Coordinates of C-alpha atoms in Angstrom, one line a residue:
M1 CA -0.1 0.0 0.1
K2 CA 1.4 3.5 -0.9
Q3 CA 1.8 5.6 1.9
K4 CA 0.3 9.1 1.7
K5 CA 3.1 11.7 1.7
K6 CA 3.2 13.9 4.7
N7 CA 2.3 17.8 3.7
T8 CA 5.1 19.6 5.5
K9 CA 6.7 22.8 4.3
V10 CA 10.3 22.9 4.9
V11 CA 12.3 26.1 4.9
Q12 CA 16.0 26.1 4.4
S13 CA 18.0 28.4 6.9
G14 CA 21.6 28.3 6.8
T15 CA 22.5 24.6 7.8
F16 CA 19.2 24.2 9.5
I17 CA 16.1 22.8 8.0
E18 CA 13.1 23.9 9.8
P19 CA 9.6 22.5 9.4
V20 CA 6.9 25.2 9.6
W21 CA 4.8 23.6 12.3
K22 CA 7.6 24.0 14.6
L23 CA 7.3 27.8 14.8
W24 CA 4.3 27.3 17.2
R25 CA 6.9 26.8 19.8
L26 CA 7.8 30.4 19.6
S27 CA 4.4 31.5 20.7
P28 CA 4.9 31.8 24.4
V29 CA 8.2 33.8 23.9
M30 CA 6.3 36.2 21.7
L31 CA 3.7 36.7 24.0
V32 CA 6.4 37.3 26.7
I33 CA 7.9 39.9 24.6
A34 CA 4.9 41.7 22.9
F35 CA 2.0 41.1 25.4
V36 CA 3.2 40.8 28.9
P37 CA 4.5 44.6 29.2
L38 CA 1.1 45.8 28.2
I39 CA -0.8 44.0 30.7
S40 CA -2.7 46.7 32.9
S41 CA -5.2 45.3 35.4
A42 CA -6.0 45.9 38.9
K43 CA -5.5 43.3 41.7
T44 CA -6.6 44.1 45.3
Y45 CA -4.3 42.4 47.7
D46 CA -3.2 42.3 51.5
A47 CA 0.4 43.8 51.6
G48 CA 0.9 42.3 55.1
M49 CA 3.4 45.1 56.3
S50 CA 1.2 47.0 58.5
K51 CA 3.1 45.4 61.5
F52 CA 6.2 47.7 60.5
P53 CA 6.1 50.9 62.4
W54 CA 7.1 52.9 59.3
F55 CA 4.3 51.2 57.1
S56 CA 0.7 52.3 56.8
S57 CA -1.9 50.4 59.3
N58 CA -3.9 49.9 56.1
D59 CA -2.9 46.4 54.4
Q60 CA -5.3 46.6 51.6
W61 CA -3.8 47.8 48.5
V62 CA -4.4 47.9 44.8
D63 CA -1.8 47.1 42.3
I64 CA -2.3 47.6 38.3
F65 CA 0.8 47.4 36.3
L66 CA 2.8 44.7 38.1
Y67 CA 1.0 41.9 39.7
W68 CA -0.9 40.4 36.6
K69 CA 2.3 41.2 34.5
G70 CA 4.0 38.7 36.9
Q71 CA 1.2 36.1 37.0
M72 CA 1.0 35.9 32.9
L73 CA 4.9 35.6 33.0
I74 CA 4.6 32.8 35.2
L75 CA 1.9 30.8 33.3
L76 CA 3.8 31.4 30.2
A77 CA 6.8 30.0 31.7
L78 CA 4.9 26.8 33.0
I79 CA 3.7 26.4 29.3
M80 CA 7.5 26.8 28.2
V81 CA 8.4 23.8 30.7
A82 CA 5.5 21.6 29.4
M83 CA 6.4 22.2 25.9
L84 CA 10.2 21.5 26.5
T85 CA 9.1 18.4 28.3
I86 CA 7.1 17.1 25.2
S87 CA 9.9 18.0 22.7
V88 CA 12.5 16.2 24.5
I89 CA 11.7 13.1 22.3
D90 CA 12.3 15.2 19.2
A91 CA 15.6 13.7 17.9
A92 CA 16.2 16.8 15.4
W93 CA 16.5 18.8 18.6
Y94 CA 19.7 17.3 19.8
P95 CA 22.3 19.7 18.7
V96 CA 20.7 22.7 20.6
W97 CA 21.1 20.8 23.9
K98 CA 24.8 21.4 23.4
R99 CA 24.2 25.2 24.3
I100 CA 23.6 24.1 27.9
K101 CA 27.4 23.4 28.2
T102 CA 28.1 27.2 27.2
P103 CA 29.7 29.3 30.1
E104 CA 26.5 31.5 30.0
M105 CA 24.6 28.6 31.4
L106 CA 26.9 28.1 34.4
W107 CA 26.7 31.6 35.4
I108 CA 22.8 31.8 35.1
F109 CA 22.5 28.6 37.1
L110 CA 24.8 29.9 39.7
Y111 CA 22.8 33.2 39.8
L112 CA 19.5 31.2 40.2
L113 CA 21.0 28.9 43.0
L114 CA 21.9 31.8 45.0
A115 CA 18.7 33.8 44.5
T116 CA 16.7 30.6 45.7
G117 CA 18.9 30.2 48.7
S118 CA 18.2 33.8 49.5
A119 CA 14.6 33.3 49.4
V120 CA 14.4 30.2 51.3
F121 CA 16.6 31.4 54.2
S122 CA 15.1 34.9 53.8
E123 CA 13.7 36.6 57.3
Y124 CA 10.8 37.7 55.0
R125 CA 10.3 34.2 53.1
S126 CA 6.7 34.8 51.9
F127 CA 7.6 38.2 50.3
A128 CA 10.9 36.5 48.8
L129 CA 9.0 33.7 47.3
L130 CA 5.9 35.1 46.0
G131 CA 6.6 38.8 45.7
S132 CA 4.6 41.6 47.3
Y133 CA 4.1 45.3 47.7
E134 CA 5.4 47.7 45.1
Q135 CA 7.5 45.0 43.5
W136 CA 5.8 41.8 42.7
E137 CA 9.3 40.2 41.8
G138 CA 9.7 37.4 44.1
L139 CA 11.6 34.1 43.4
N140 CA 8.6 32.8 41.5
V141 CA 9.2 35.6 38.9
I142 CA 12.9 35.2 39.0
L143 CA 12.4 31.4 38.1
A144 CA 10.1 32.7 35.1
Y145 CA 12.9 34.9 33.9
V146 CA 15.3 32.1 33.8
T147 CA 12.9 29.7 32.3
V148 CA 12.3 32.2 29.4
F149 CA 16.1 32.5 29.0
F150 CA 16.7 28.7 28.9
Y151 CA 13.6 28.3 26.7
V152 CA 14.8 30.8 24.0
C153 CA 18.3 29.2 24.1
L154 CA 17.0 25.8 23.4
V155 CA 14.2 26.6 21.0
V156 CA 15.2 29.2 18.5
D157 CA 17.1 27.5 15.7
S158 CA 16.5 29.3 12.6
D159 CA 16.8 32.8 10.9
R160 CA 12.9 32.5 10.5
Q161 CA 12.4 32.1 14.2
I162 CA 14.7 35.0 14.9
R163 CA 12.7 37.2 12.4
Y164 CA 9.2 36.1 14.3
L165 CA 10.9 37.1 17.7
C166 CA 11.7 40.6 16.0
Y167 CA 8.0 41.1 14.9
A168 CA 7.1 40.7 18.4
V169 CA 9.3 43.4 19.5
I170 CA 7.9 45.4 16.9
I171 CA 4.3 44.7 17.7
G172 CA 4.9 45.4 21.5
S173 CA 6.7 48.5 21.2
F174 CA 4.5 50.1 18.5
I175 CA 1.6 49.7 21.0
M176 CA 3.7 50.7 23.7
G177 CA 4.9 53.9 21.9
L178 CA 1.2 54.6 20.7
I179 CA -0.2 54.6 24.3
G180 CA 3.2 56.6 25.4
T181 CA 2.7 59.0 22.6
F182 CA -1.0 59.5 23.5
Q183 CA -0.3 60.3 27.0
Y184 CA 2.3 62.8 25.8
L185 CA -0.4 64.6 23.9
G186 CA -2.7 64.7 26.8
M187 CA -5.1 61.6 26.0
D188 CA -4.1 59.3 28.4
L189 CA -5.9 55.9 27.9
F190 CA -6.1 54.9 31.4
R191 CA -8.1 58.3 32.3
S192 CA -10.4 57.4 29.7
D193 CA -13.6 55.1 30.1
L194 CA -12.0 52.4 28.0
G195 CA -9.0 52.6 30.3
Q196 CA -10.8 52.4 33.4
A197 CA -12.8 49.3 31.9
I198 CA -9.4 47.7 31.3
M199 CA -7.9 48.1 34.6
N200 CA -11.1 46.8 36.1
L201 CA -11.0 43.7 33.9
M202 CA -9.5 41.4 36.6
S203 CA -11.0 43.0 39.4
S204 CA -14.0 41.6 41.5
R205 CA -15.5 45.0 42.1
K206 CA -15.5 48.1 40.0
M207 CA -13.0 50.9 41.1
K208 CA -12.4 54.2 40.0
F209 CA -8.6 55.1 39.2
S210 CA -6.6 58.3 39.4
F211 CA -3.0 58.8 38.8
N212 CA -0.3 61.2 40.7
F213 CA 1.5 61.7 37.1
S214 CA 0.6 65.3 35.4
E215 CA -1.1 65.3 32.2
G216 CA 1.6 64.8 29.5
W217 CA 4.0 62.8 31.5
V218 CA 4.4 59.5 30.1
Y219 CA 4.4 56.2 32.0
A220 CA 2.8 54.0 29.3
T221 CA 1.8 50.7 30.9
L222 CA 5.1 50.3 32.7
Y223 CA 4.0 51.9 36.0
N224 CA 7.0 54.5 36.3
P225 CA 8.2 56.7 33.8
N226 CA 11.9 55.4 34.8
Y227 CA 11.0 52.0 33.5
V228 CA 9.8 53.6 30.3
G229 CA 13.4 54.6 29.8
S230 CA 14.8 51.3 30.4
Y231 CA 12.1 49.9 28.0
A232 CA 13.1 52.5 25.2
A233 CA 16.9 51.5 25.4
L234 CA 16.0 47.8 25.2
V235 CA 13.8 47.9 22.1
L236 CA 15.1 50.9 20.0
P237 CA 18.0 49.3 18.7
V238 CA 16.0 46.2 17.3
L239 CA 13.5 48.5 15.6
L240 CA 16.2 50.5 13.9
A241 CA 18.0 47.3 12.8
V242 CA 14.7 45.9 11.5
A243 CA 14.1 49.5 9.7
L244 CA 17.4 49.2 8.0
I245 CA 17.2 45.8 6.7
E246 CA 16.6 45.2 3.2
W247 CA 13.0 44.7 2.1
K248 CA 13.7 41.3 0.7
K249 CA 14.8 39.9 4.1
I250 CA 11.8 41.8 6.0
P251 CA 8.4 42.4 4.3
I252 CA 7.8 46.1 3.7
F253 CA 4.8 45.9 6.2
W254 CA 7.2 45.2 9.2
T255 CA 9.8 47.8 8.0
I256 CA 7.2 50.6 8.0
L257 CA 5.7 49.2 11.4
S258 CA 9.3 49.4 12.8
I259 CA 10.0 53.0 11.4
A260 CA 6.6 54.0 13.0
G261 CA 7.4 52.5 16.1
T262 CA 10.9 54.1 16.2
C263 CA 9.2 57.6 16.2
L264 CA 6.6 56.7 18.8
M265 CA 8.9 55.2 21.1
T266 CA 11.4 58.2 20.7
V267 CA 8.3 60.6 21.7
T268 CA 7.4 58.2 24.4
L269 CA 11.1 58.4 25.9
I270 CA 11.0 62.2 25.9
G271 CA 7.6 62.3 27.2
S272 CA 8.8 60.0 30.4
Q273 CA 11.5 62.6 31.1
S274 CA 13.6 59.6 32.0
L275 CA 17.2 61.0 32.0
T276 CA 18.4 57.5 32.5
G277 CA 16.6 56.2 29.5
C278 CA 18.1 59.0 27.2
I279 CA 21.7 58.3 28.8
G280 CA 21.2 54.6 27.9
V281 CA 20.0 55.3 24.2
I282 CA 22.8 58.2 23.7
A283 CA 25.6 55.8 25.0
S284 CA 24.4 53.3 22.9
L285 CA 24.6 55.4 20.0
I286 CA 28.1 56.5 20.8
F287 CA 29.0 52.9 21.4
V288 CA 27.7 51.9 18.0
A289 CA 29.7 54.8 16.3
V290 CA 32.8 53.6 18.2
I291 CA 32.7 49.9 17.5
R292 CA 31.6 50.2 13.8
F293 CA 33.8 53.3 12.9
P294 CA 36.3 51.2 11.0
N295 CA 33.4 49.7 8.9
L296 CA 31.8 53.1 8.4
L297 CA 35.1 54.7 7.3
E298 CA 35.5 51.9 4.8
A299 CA 32.1 52.0 3.5
W300 CA 31.3 55.8 3.7
G301 CA 34.6 57.6 4.0
I302 CA 35.3 60.6 6.4
K303 CA 33.2 63.0 4.6
K304 CA 29.9 61.2 4.8
I305 CA 30.7 60.4 8.6
L306 CA 31.1 64.1 9.2
L307 CA 28.0 64.8 7.6
G308 CA 26.2 62.0 9.6
A309 CA 27.4 63.4 12.8
A310 CA 26.5 67.0 11.8
G311 CA 22.9 65.7 11.0
V312 CA 22.8 63.9 14.5
G313 CA 24.0 67.2 16.1
V314 CA 21.3 69.0 14.2
L315 CA 18.6 66.5 15.4
I316 CA 19.6 66.8 18.9
T317 CA 19.5 70.5 18.6
V318 CA 15.9 70.5 17.3
M319 CA 15.0 68.1 20.0
C320 CA 16.1 70.7 22.8
F321 CA 13.9 73.3 21.3
M322 CA 11.1 71.0 20.7
F323 CA 11.0 69.4 24.1
P324 CA 12.7 72.1 26.4
E325 CA 10.9 71.4 29.5
Q326 CA 11.6 67.9 29.7
I327 CA 15.2 68.1 28.7
Q328 CA 15.8 70.7 31.2
F329 CA 14.1 68.6 33.9
G330 CA 16.3 65.6 33.0
V331 CA 19.6 67.5 33.0
N332 CA 18.7 69.2 36.3
K333 CA 18.6 65.7 38.1
L334 CA 21.9 65.1 37.2
I335 CA 23.9 68.2 36.8
R336 CA 22.0 70.8 38.9
P337 CA 20.1 68.6 41.6
T338 CA 18.2 70.4 44.3
K339 CA 20.4 71.6 47.0
D340 CA 20.4 70.2 50.5
Y341 CA 18.9 72.7 52.6
H342 CA 18.1 70.7 55.7
M343 CA 19.9 71.5 58.8
I344 CA 19.0 68.6 61.1
K345 CA 21.1 65.5 60.3
K346 CA 19.9 63.1 63.0
M347 CA 18.1 62.5 66.2
E348 CA 18.7 59.8 68.8
S349 CA 17.5 58.9 72.1
T350 CA 20.3 58.8 75.0
S351 CA 20.7 58.9 78.6
K352 CA 21.4 62.6 78.4
G353 CA 18.0 63.2 76.6
L354 CA 17.1 63.7 72.9
A355 CA 20.1 64.2 70.9
V356 CA 19.6 66.5 67.9
T357 CA 22.6 66.8 65.5
T358 CA 23.1 69.2 62.9
V359 CA 24.7 68.9 59.5
D360 CA 27.5 71.0 60.9
G361 CA 28.2 68.2 63.6
D362 CA 26.9 70.2 66.5
T363 CA 24.7 68.2 69.0
I364 CA 22.0 69.8 71.3
Y365 CA 20.2 67.7 74.0
V366 CA 16.8 68.5 74.9
Q367 CA 14.7 67.3 77.9
V368 CA 10.9 67.2 78.0
T369 CA 10.0 68.0 81.6
G370 CA 6.2 68.1 81.1
E371 CA 6.4 71.3 83.9
I372 CA 4.4 74.2 83.0
S373 CA 7.0 76.8 83.7
A374 CA 9.8 75.1 81.9
P375 CA 8.4 72.0 79.5
V376 CA 11.6 72.0 77.8
T377 CA 15.1 72.3 78.4
A378 CA 18.3 72.1 76.4
R379 CA 22.0 71.6 76.9
D380 CA 25.0 71.3 74.7
E381 CA 27.6 68.7 74.2
Q382 CA 29.7 70.0 77.2
Q383 CA 26.2 69.6 79.3
T384 CA 26.1 73.6 79.6
E385 CA 22.6 74.6 80.0
L386 CA 21.3 76.8 77.0
E387 CA 18.8 79.7 77.4
L388 CA 15.8 78.9 75.4
I389 CA 13.8 82.0 74.1
K390 CA 10.1 81.5 74.2
D391 CA 7.6 82.8 71.3
S392 CA 4.4 83.3 73.7
E393 CA 2.1 83.6 70.6
K394 CA 3.2 80.5 68.9
N395 CA 4.3 78.6 71.8
Y396 CA 7.7 77.6 70.9
Y397 CA 11.4 77.9 72.1
T398 CA 14.5 78.7 70.3
P399 CA 17.9 78.1 71.9
D400 CA 19.9 81.4 72.4
D401 CA 22.9 79.8 70.5
Q402 CA 24.0 80.6 67.1
R403 CA 24.7 76.9 66.3
F404 CA 21.1 76.0 66.8
S405 CA 19.0 79.2 66.4
M406 CA 17.4 77.7 63.3
I407 CA 15.8 75.0 65.3
R408 CA 12.5 75.3 67.0
F409 CA 10.9 73.3 70.1
S410 CA 7.3 73.3 70.6
P411 CA 5.9 71.2 73.6
K412 CA 2.8 69.3 73.0
T413 CA 0.8 66.1 74.3
I414 CA 0.0 63.4 72.1
S415 CA -2.5 60.5 72.1
V416 CA -1.5 57.0 70.5
G417 CA -3.3 53.9 69.9
E418 CA -6.9 52.7 70.2
E419 CA -6.7 53.5 73.8
A420 CA -5.4 56.8 73.5
D421 CA -2.3 56.6 75.6
T422 CA -1.1 60.2 76.3
Y423 CA 2.5 61.2 76.3
E424 CA 4.2 64.3 76.8
A425 CA 6.0 65.4 73.5
V426 CA 8.0 68.0 71.8
E427 CA 7.9 69.1 68.2
V428 CA 11.3 69.7 66.7
S429 CA 11.1 71.8 63.7
N430 CA 13.2 73.6 61.0
P431 CA 10.7 76.3 59.9
E432 CA 12.9 77.8 57.0
I433 CA 12.4 74.5 55.0
N434 CA 9.2 73.5 56.8
K435 CA 10.5 70.2 58.3
A436 CA 9.1 68.8 61.5
W437 CA 9.3 65.8 63.7
T438 CA 7.2 65.0 66.8
I439 CA 9.2 63.2 69.6
A440 CA 7.3 61.7 72.6
K441 CA 8.8 60.6 76.0
V442 CA 7.8 57.2 76.7
D443 CA 9.0 56.2 80.1
D444 CA 12.9 57.3 80.0
T445 CA 13.0 57.0 76.3
Y446 CA 12.5 59.3 73.4
M447 CA 10.4 58.0 70.5
V448 CA 9.3 59.4 67.0
Y449 CA 5.8 59.9 66.6
N450 CA 5.5 59.5 62.7
A451 CA 3.3 60.7 60.0
L452 CA 1.4 57.3 60.1
G453 CA 0.3 57.8 63.8
K454 CA 2.8 55.1 65.2
L455 CA 5.5 55.4 67.7
D456 CA 8.8 54.1 66.7
D457 CA 12.3 54.2 68.1
L458 CA 14.9 56.6 67.2
R459 CA 18.3 54.8 66.1
E460 CA 21.6 55.8 64.4
I461 CA 21.2 55.1 60.7
P462 CA 24.3 54.0 59.1
S463 CA 25.0 56.2 55.7
F464 CA 28.0 56.4 53.1
G465 CA 28.8 58.9 50.5
F466 CA 26.7 61.6 49.2
E467 CA 26.9 63.7 52.4
K468 CA 26.1 67.2 51.0
N469 CA 24.5 65.8 47.7
Q470 CA 21.5 63.7 48.6
H471 CA 19.1 65.1 46.0
F472 CA 21.7 63.8 43.3
G473 CA 19.8 61.8 40.4
D474 CA 16.4 63.0 41.9
K475 CA 17.1 61.7 45.5
R476 CA 19.2 58.6 44.4
G477 CA 22.1 60.1 46.4
Y478 CA 20.0 59.9 49.5
I479 CA 18.6 56.0 48.8
W480 CA 22.1 55.0 47.6
S481 CA 23.8 56.4 50.8
R482 CA 21.4 54.4 53.1
T483 CA 21.8 51.2 50.6
I484 CA 25.5 50.8 50.5
P485 CA 25.9 50.3 54.1
L486 CA 23.6 47.3 53.7
F487 CA 26.0 45.3 51.4
K488 CA 28.3 43.9 54.3
R489 CA 25.4 42.1 55.8
Y490 CA 24.7 40.2 52.4
L491 CA 28.0 39.0 50.9
F492 CA 26.9 35.4 50.4
L493 CA 23.2 35.2 50.6
G494 CA 20.8 38.2 50.3
S495 CA 17.7 39.4 52.0
G496 CA 15.5 37.6 49.7
P497 CA 14.0 38.7 46.3
N498 CA 11.5 41.4 46.7
T499 CA 12.6 42.4 50.3
F500 CA 14.4 45.6 49.7
T501 CA 11.6 47.5 51.3
E502 CA 12.0 45.6 54.4
V503 CA 15.8 45.8 55.0
F504 CA 16.2 49.4 53.8
P505 CA 16.2 51.7 56.9
N506 CA 12.8 53.1 56.4
D507 CA 12.9 54.0 60.1
D508 CA 15.3 56.9 59.0
Y509 CA 12.7 59.3 60.1
V510 CA 15.1 62.3 59.9
G511 CA 16.5 61.4 56.5
K512 CA 13.2 60.7 54.8
T513 CA 11.6 63.8 56.1
N514 CA 14.3 66.0 54.9
M515 CA 13.9 64.3 51.2
N516 CA 10.1 64.5 51.5
Y517 CA 9.6 61.0 52.0
D518 CA 7.7 61.3 55.3
G519 CA 5.2 58.4 55.8
V520 CA 6.2 56.8 52.3
P521 CA 8.3 53.6 52.2
V522 CA 11.3 53.5 50.2
T523 CA 10.7 50.4 48.1
K524 CA 13.7 50.4 45.4
P525 CA 17.3 51.3 45.4
H526 CA 16.9 52.8 42.1
N527 CA 20.1 50.9 40.8
M528 CA 19.6 47.2 39.6
Y529 CA 23.2 46.2 40.6
F530 CA 22.5 47.3 44.2
Q531 CA 19.2 45.6 44.2
T532 CA 20.6 42.4 43.3
W533 CA 23.3 42.6 45.8
V534 CA 21.0 43.5 48.8
Q535 CA 18.2 40.8 47.7
T536 CA 20.2 37.8 46.5
G537 CA 23.7 38.7 47.7
M538 CA 26.9 39.8 46.4
L539 CA 27.9 36.4 45.1
S540 CA 24.7 36.3 42.8
L541 CA 25.8 39.8 41.8
V542 CA 29.2 38.4 40.6
A543 CA 27.4 35.8 38.8
Y544 CA 25.0 38.0 37.2
L545 CA 28.1 40.3 36.2
F546 CA 29.9 37.4 34.7
L547 CA 26.8 36.4 32.6
M548 CA 26.5 39.8 31.3
G549 CA 30.4 40.4 31.0
W550 CA 30.8 37.0 29.0
Y551 CA 28.1 37.9 26.6
W552 CA 29.2 41.3 26.3
I553 CA 32.8 40.5 25.6
K554 CA 32.1 37.8 23.4
S555 CA 29.8 39.8 21.2
L556 CA 32.4 42.6 21.0
L557 CA 34.9 40.1 19.8
L558 CA 32.6 38.7 17.3
Y559 CA 31.1 42.2 15.8
W560 CA 34.2 44.4 15.9
K561 CA 35.0 45.0 12.4
R562 CA 32.5 42.3 11.1
P563 CA 30.8 43.6 8.0
L564 CA 27.2 42.6 9.1
R565 CA 26.2 41.3 5.6
T566 CA 23.7 38.9 6.9
F567 CA 20.2 39.3 8.4
T568 CA 21.4 37.3 11.5
E569 CA 24.4 39.3 12.0
K570 CA 22.4 42.5 12.1
V571 CA 20.0 41.4 14.5
G572 CA 22.8 40.2 16.6
F573 CA 24.4 43.2 16.7
A574 CA 21.3 45.2 17.4
I575 CA 20.6 43.0 20.5
Y576 CA 24.1 43.5 21.7
I577 CA 23.5 47.3 21.7
S578 CA 20.0 46.7 23.4
V579 CA 21.7 44.8 26.1
T580 CA 24.3 47.3 26.4
G581 CA 21.9 50.2 26.8
Y582 CA 19.5 48.1 29.4
L583 CA 22.8 47.5 31.5
I584 CA 23.5 51.2 31.3
T585 CA 20.0 52.2 32.6
G586 CA 20.3 49.5 35.4
I587 CA 22.9 52.1 37.1
A588 CA 19.9 54.3 37.9
N589 CA 16.8 52.0 37.4
D590 CA 15.9 48.8 39.0
S591 CA 15.0 45.3 37.6
T592 CA 11.3 45.1 37.3
V593 CA 8.5 42.8 35.9
T594 CA 7.4 45.3 33.3
V595 CA 10.7 45.4 31.3
A596 CA 13.0 42.4 32.7
P597 CA 10.9 39.7 30.7
V598 CA 11.8 41.6 27.3
F599 CA 15.3 41.6 28.5
W600 CA 16.0 38.2 29.5
S601 CA 14.3 37.1 26.1
L602 CA 16.7 39.3 24.1
L603 CA 19.7 38.4 25.9
A604 CA 18.8 34.8 25.4
L605 CA 18.2 35.3 21.5
G606 CA 21.6 37.3 21.6
I607 CA 23.5 34.4 22.8
V608 CA 21.8 32.1 20.4
I609 CA 22.3 34.2 17.5
N610 CA 26.2 34.6 18.6
L611 CA 26.6 30.7 18.7
R612 CA 24.8 30.4 15.3
I613 CA 27.2 32.6 13.6
K614 CA 30.1 30.8 14.8
Y615 CA 28.4 27.6 14.0
Q616 CA 27.9 28.9 10.5
E617 CA 31.7 30.0 10.1
K618 CA 32.8 26.4 11.4
T619 CA 30.8 24.7 8.9
A620 CA 32.0 27.0 6.1
E621 CA 35.4 26.4 6.9
K622 CA 34.8 22.7 6.9
N623 CA 33.2 22.7 3.6
S624 CA 35.9 25.2 1.8

């Protein structure tokens, strides 16, 4: 009996033969790249953090841009695991399993092992394992990142598959750019009825949402304008690469869409006012110019290069004139940050009384007596009693000492808790900059009565660096100065994924009030590398940096002076630039579930392309 011939279309791609039906394996990765960053729906949850004195007594919170992104990513990662399990029996897959033996796999395995250990042994294990407030990047999400990474490394095996993943980048970034551009033009999707309906899609009860961002300030679907910068630095090189590839290799529809996406994402980046994102993109362009200079010199000549540089200069000048406010805002954060006008540096409870130390290093010791004639007394470091001048009209006292003349002490009585316990207290204020702290005397100890209506201890808060420049980088100077002292605690294992909020000194009431963070917990270090060190440990950061460094150096050696004639080479180089831009933005931005899934997908794709190019070179050498 004659067998019926199987109707399977075969595509020749380099040295690999790919049945069309195998493209279905890419669907979960394409959804990770194009769809996950766009998810925006409300989730009501119990933060479980009201036990902390520096956190609100209300544990019911609503998340719109983080939780469901993470859950969808985890679901897609599970689908990938199932697909990998089913596909193990495919004999044609055998060669790609050799990719697991590459050094990159060793470093990512070590990173994952240390992240897992940090979560399992974390003091805040539930947060570390499942994620929580303002991050939702627990071990479950990190496992999903690594799953996506391995999956791309094992599945992608042809030019056609690479092209389809580029299409996913184009679709996702085009929609993201469209949403961001409309936000910049004052037509925010999420302030409309349609946007409100989308955000209520996964909610059990209908809610009305409002946003702190002013109209025209772009955040897209990425929760924070800073993350728009990271996303733009990641996708723009790929968009430009596809836009410049010949139409014979990329259909004209995708070329046009990538050009439109490039324009939309550029407007979105400017509208986000993310200086970090702009630096990442510009640094990437400069890097391209440096690494490709020998090739450009050979292909174009010095005159065309100078004309191109002049064109870029004109474009930057035009952008400065078109978007002066956004550019000025971004530049000021770095070059001309707000000055540190605060006078009070720290307060502690001591046996001598409440110790108030100024930024000049002078300390005044205050006692709350509760007496009518002298409710507050003060002494200096030598225990010399200081005269307090009373303002009868406003009932505050000012030390008759030039060192402390800008500090006022106002006696008061406070009630705390459901039983309304009453305590004598003093309000310490620096009126010139409108900063004040209420300090209660509890037995013989002085405790801060914070903005959340809770009593908490006053303690020495370690800090390092940025002593007189805490507003640097939009207050990153302050956050970094309090984060660096945490490093020595987390050399081997970190505090656990998603636990930065819990271990950061959020009880730094003096420092936070000086920075206008009074009553607001600091949830991120605004530095991906600091975040990794604190949450999963220094060793995990070393593994992460080795993974990135190994890929970066190998790519540099591969693409340096390479003509980039093939489609694969051009996309591989574009991804190399994307990864470089993202790593640069990581200096001032965090890892987040809004952007990181795209990064891990592209990083894995970049590694696959590099291996593919090397494989094709070796094959060509053998056949020649």
